[in-house]
PDB file of C-alpha atoms in Angstrom:
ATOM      1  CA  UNK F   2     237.770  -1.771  67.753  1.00 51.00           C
ATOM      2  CA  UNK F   3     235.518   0.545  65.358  1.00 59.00           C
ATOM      3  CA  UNK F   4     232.073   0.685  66.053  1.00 70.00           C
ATOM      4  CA  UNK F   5     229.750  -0.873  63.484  1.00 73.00           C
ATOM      5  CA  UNK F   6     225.956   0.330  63.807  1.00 85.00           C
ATOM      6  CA  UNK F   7     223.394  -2.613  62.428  1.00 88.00           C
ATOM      7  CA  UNK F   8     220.861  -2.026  60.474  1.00 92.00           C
ATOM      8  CA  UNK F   9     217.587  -4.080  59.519  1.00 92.00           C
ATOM      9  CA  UNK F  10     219.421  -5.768  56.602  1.00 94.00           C
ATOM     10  CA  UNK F  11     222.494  -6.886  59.013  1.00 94.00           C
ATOM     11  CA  UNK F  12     220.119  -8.161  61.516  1.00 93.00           C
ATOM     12  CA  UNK F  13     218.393 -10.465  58.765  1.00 93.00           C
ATOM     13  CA  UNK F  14     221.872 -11.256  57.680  1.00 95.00           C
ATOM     14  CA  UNK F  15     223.138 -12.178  61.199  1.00 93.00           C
ATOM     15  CA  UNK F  16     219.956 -14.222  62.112  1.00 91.00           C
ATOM     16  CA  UNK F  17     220.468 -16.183  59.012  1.00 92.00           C
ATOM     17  CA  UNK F  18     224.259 -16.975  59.662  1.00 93.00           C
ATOM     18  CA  UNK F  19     223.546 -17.562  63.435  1.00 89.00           C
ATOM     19  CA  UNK F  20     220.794 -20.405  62.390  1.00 88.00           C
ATOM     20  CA  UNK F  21     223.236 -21.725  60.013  1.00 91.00           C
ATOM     21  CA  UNK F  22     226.938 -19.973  59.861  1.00 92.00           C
ATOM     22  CA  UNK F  23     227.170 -22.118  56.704  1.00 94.00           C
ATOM     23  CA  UNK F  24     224.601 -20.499  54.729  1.00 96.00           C
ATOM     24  CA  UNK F  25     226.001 -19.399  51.082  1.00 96.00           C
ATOM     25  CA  UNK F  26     225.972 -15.776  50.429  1.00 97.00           C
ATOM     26  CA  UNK F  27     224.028 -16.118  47.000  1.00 98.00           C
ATOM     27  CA  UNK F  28     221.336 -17.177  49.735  1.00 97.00           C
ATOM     28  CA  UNK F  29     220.993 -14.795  52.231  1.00 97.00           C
ATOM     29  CA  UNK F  30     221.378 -12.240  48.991  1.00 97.00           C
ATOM     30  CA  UNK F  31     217.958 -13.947  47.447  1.00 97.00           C
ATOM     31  CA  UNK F  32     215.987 -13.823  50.998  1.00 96.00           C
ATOM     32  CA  UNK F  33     216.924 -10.055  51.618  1.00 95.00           C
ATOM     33  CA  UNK F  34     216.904  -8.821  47.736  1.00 96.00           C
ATOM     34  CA  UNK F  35     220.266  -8.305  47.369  1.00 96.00           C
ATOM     35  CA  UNK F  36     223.263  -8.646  45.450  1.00 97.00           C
ATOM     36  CA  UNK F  37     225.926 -11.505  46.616  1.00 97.00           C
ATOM     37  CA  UNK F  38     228.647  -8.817  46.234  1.00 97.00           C
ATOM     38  CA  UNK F  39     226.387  -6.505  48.404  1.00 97.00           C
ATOM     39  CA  UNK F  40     226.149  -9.584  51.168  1.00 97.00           C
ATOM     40  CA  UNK F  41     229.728 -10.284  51.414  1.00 97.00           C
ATOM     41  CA  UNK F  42     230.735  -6.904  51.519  1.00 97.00           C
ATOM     42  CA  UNK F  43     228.385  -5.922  54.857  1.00 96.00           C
ATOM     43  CA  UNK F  44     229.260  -9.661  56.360  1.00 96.00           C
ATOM     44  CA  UNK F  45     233.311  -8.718  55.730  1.00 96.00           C
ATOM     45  CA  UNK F  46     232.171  -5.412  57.544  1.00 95.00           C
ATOM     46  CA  UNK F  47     230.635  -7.213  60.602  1.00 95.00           C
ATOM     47  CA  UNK F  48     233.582  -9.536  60.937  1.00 95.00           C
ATOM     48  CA  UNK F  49     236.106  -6.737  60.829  1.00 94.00           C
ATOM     49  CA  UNK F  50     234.553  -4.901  63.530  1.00 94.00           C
ATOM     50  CA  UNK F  51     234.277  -8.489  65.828  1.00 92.00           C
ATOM     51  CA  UNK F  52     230.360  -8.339  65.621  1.00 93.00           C
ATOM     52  CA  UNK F  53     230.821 -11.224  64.270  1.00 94.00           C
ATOM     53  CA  UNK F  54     233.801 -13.382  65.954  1.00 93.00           C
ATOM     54  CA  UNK F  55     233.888 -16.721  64.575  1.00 92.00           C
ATOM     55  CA  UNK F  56     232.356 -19.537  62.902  1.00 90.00           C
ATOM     56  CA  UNK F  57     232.006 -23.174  64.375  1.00 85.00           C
ATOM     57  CA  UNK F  58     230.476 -26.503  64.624  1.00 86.00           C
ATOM     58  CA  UNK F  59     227.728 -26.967  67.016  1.00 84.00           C
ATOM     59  CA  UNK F  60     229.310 -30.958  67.585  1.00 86.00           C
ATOM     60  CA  UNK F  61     227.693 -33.415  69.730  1.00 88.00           C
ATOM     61  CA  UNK F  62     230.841 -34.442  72.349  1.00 89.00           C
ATOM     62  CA  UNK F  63     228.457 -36.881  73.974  1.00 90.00           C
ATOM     63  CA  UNK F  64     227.984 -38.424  70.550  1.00 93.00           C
ATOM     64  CA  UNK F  65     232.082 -39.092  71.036  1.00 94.00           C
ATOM     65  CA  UNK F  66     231.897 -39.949  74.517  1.00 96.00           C
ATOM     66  CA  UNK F  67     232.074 -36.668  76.481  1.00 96.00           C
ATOM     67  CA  UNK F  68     228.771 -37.708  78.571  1.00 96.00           C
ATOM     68  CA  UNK F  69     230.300 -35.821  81.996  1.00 97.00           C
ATOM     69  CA  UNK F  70     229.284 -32.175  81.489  1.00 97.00           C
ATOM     70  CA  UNK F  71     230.083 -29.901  84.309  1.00 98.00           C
ATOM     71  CA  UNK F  72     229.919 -26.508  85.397  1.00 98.00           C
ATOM     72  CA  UNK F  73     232.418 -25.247  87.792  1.00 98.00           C
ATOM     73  CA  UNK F  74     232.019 -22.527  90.561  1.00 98.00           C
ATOM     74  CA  UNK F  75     235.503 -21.495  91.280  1.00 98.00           C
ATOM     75  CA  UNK F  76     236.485 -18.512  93.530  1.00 97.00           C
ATOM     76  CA  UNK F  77     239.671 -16.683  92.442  1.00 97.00           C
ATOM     77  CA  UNK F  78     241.075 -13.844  94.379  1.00 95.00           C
ATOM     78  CA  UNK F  79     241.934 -11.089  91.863  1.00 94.00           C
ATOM     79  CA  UNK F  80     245.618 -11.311  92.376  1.00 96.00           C
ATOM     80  CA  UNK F  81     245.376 -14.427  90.953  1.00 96.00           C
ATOM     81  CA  UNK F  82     243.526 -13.779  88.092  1.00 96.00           C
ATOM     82  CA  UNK F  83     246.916 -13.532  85.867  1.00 96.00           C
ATOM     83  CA  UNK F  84     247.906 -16.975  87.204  1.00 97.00           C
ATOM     84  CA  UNK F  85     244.566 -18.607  86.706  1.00 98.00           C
ATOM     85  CA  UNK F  86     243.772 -16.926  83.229  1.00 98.00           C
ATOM     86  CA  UNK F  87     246.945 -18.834  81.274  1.00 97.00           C
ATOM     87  CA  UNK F  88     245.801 -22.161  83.096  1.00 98.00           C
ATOM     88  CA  UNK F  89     242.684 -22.261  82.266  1.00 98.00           C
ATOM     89  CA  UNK F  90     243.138 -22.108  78.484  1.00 97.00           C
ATOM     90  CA  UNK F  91     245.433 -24.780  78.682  1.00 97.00           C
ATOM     91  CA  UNK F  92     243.078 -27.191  79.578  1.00 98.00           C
ATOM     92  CA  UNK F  93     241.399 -28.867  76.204  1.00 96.00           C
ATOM     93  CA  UNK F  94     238.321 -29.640  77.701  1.00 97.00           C
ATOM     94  CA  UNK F  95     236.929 -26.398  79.409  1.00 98.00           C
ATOM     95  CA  UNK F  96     234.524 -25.693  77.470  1.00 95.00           C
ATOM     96  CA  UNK F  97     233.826 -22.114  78.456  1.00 96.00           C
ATOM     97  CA  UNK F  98     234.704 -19.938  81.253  1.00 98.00           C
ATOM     98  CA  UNK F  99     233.261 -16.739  82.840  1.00 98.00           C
ATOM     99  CA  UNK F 100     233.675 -14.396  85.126  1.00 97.00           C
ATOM    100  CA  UNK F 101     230.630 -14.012  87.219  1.00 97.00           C
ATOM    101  CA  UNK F 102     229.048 -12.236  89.959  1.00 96.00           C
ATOM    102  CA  UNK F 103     228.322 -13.736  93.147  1.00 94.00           C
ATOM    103  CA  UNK F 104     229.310 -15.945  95.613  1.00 94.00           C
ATOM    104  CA  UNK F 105     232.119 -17.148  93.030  1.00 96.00           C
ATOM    105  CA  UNK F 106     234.349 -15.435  90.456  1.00 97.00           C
ATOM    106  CA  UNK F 107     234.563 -17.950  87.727  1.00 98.00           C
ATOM    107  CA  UNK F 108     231.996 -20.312  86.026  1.00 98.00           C
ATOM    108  CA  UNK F 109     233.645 -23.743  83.875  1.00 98.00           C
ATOM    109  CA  UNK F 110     232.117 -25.463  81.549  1.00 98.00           C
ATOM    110  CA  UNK F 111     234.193 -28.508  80.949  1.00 98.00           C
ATOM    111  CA  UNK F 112     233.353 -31.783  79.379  1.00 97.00           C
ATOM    112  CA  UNK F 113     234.612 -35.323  80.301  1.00 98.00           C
ATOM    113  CA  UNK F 114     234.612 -38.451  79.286  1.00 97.00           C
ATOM    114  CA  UNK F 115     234.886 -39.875  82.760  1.00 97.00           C
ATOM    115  CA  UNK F 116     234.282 -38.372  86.425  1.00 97.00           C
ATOM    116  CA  UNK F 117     237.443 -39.410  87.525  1.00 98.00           C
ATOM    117  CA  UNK F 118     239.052 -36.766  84.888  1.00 98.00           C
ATOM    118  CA  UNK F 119     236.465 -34.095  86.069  1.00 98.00           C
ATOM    119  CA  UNK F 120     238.067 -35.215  89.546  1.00 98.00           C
ATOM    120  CA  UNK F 121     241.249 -34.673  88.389  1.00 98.00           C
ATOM    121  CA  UNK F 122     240.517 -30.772  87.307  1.00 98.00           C
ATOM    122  CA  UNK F 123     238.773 -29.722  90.216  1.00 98.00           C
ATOM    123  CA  UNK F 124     241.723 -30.582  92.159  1.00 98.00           C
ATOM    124  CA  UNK F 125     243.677 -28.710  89.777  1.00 97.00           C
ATOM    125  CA  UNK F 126     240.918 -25.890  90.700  1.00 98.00           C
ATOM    126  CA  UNK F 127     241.127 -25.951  94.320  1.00 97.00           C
ATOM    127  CA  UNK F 128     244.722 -24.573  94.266  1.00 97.00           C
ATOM    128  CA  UNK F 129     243.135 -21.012  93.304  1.00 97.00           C
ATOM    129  CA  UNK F 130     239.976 -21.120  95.820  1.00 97.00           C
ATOM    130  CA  UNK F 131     236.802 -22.700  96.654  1.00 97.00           C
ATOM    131  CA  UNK F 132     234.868 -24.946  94.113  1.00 98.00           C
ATOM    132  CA  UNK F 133     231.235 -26.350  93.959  1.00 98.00           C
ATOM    133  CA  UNK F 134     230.825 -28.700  90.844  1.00 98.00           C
ATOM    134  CA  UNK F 135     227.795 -29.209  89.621  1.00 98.00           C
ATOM    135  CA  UNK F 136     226.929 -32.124  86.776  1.00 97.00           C
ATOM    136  CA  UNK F 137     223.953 -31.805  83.632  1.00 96.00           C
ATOM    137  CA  UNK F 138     222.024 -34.888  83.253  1.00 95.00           C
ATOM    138  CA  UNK F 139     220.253 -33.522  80.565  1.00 93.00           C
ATOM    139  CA  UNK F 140     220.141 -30.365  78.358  1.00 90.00           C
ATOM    140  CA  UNK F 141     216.818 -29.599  77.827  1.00 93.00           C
ATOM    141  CA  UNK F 142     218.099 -26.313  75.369  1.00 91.00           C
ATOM    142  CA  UNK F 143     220.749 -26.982  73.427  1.00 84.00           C
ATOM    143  CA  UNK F 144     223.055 -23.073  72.577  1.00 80.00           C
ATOM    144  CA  UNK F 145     220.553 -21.465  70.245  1.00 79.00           C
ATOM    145  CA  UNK F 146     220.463 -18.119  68.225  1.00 79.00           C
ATOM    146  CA  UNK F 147     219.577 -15.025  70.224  1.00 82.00           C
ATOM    147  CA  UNK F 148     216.603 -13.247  68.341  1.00 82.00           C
ATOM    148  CA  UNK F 149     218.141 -10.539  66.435  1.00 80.00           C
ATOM    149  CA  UNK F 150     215.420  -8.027  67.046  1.00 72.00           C
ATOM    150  CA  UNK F 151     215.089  -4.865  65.089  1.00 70.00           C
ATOM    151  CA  UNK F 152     215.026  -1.688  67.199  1.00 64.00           C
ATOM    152  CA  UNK F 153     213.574   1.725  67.321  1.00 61.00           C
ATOM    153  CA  UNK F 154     216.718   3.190  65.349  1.00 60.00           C
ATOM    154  CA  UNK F 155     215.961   0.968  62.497  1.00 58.00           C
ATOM    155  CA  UNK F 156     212.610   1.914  61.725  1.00 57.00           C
ATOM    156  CA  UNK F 157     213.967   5.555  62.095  1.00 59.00           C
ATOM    157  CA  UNK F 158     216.259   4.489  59.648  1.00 56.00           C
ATOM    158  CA  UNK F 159     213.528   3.282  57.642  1.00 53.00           C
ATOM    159  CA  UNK F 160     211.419   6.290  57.994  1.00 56.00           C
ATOM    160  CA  UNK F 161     214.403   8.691  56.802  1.00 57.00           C
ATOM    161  CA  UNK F 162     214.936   6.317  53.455  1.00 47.00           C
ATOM    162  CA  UNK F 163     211.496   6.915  52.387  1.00 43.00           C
TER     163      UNK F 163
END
């Protein structure tokens, strides 16, 4: 992977598609006084170097009946890793996993539409180590942009342009 070092224009750029990945280019061009060609070229830059990964829809499961959100403390030895890795990606509704530090190796996020299929994964689980489930009755914070904070380098940066 090159290295890409961000400047005060990507950071407006990436706050801007973080709020709103669907934001047109002639847009964020207008609120940083640019040129649309100028945009898309630094944006093609940040998505060749994987600062930026991917695009998506925030989507409401619950809104299609996904109303059992979980997270999942699993603990995997690390010679099973390479078993566990190719299951869980295999299973539609994780959500997310991590690895973690702690009293457990993994964290799930999975989403359900009823317990008993929850049920049915943790058992799944348990074949690679201790579980604790635990279930969200509410999420008080939705996933939200990260503050894309300028830094010391950029005003450097600025300093050496004037």
């Amino acid at each position: 992977m090159v290295e890409y070092k961000i400047d005060k224009t990507d950071r407006r750029i990436l706050q801007m598609l973080e709020e709103n990945a669907r934001t047109s280019v002639k847009d964020i061009a207008e609120a940083n006084f640019m040129s649309s060609p100028a945009v898309a070229n630094r944006i093609r830059r940040m998505e060749s170097t994987n600062l930026i990964k991917n695009y998506y829809a925030d989507i409401d499961y619950s809104a299609m009946g996904y109303v059992v959100k979980a997270f999942i403390n699993l603990e995997v030895k690390p010679e099973d890793k390479s078993e566990f890795y190719p299951f869980i990606e295999k299973i539609p509704n994780v959500v997310q996993c991590d690895c973690v530090t702690g009293d457990y190796s993994m964290l799930i996020q999975a989403s359900y539409k009823r317990p008993e299929e929850l049920d049915h994964l943790v058992n799944e689980l348990q074949k690679f180590g201790r579980t604790k489930t635990e279930i969200a009755f509410s999420t008080p914070i939705e996933h939200r942009p990260i503050p894309v904070h300028e830094t010391e380098d950029d005003e450097d940066d600025d300093k050496k342009a004037r």
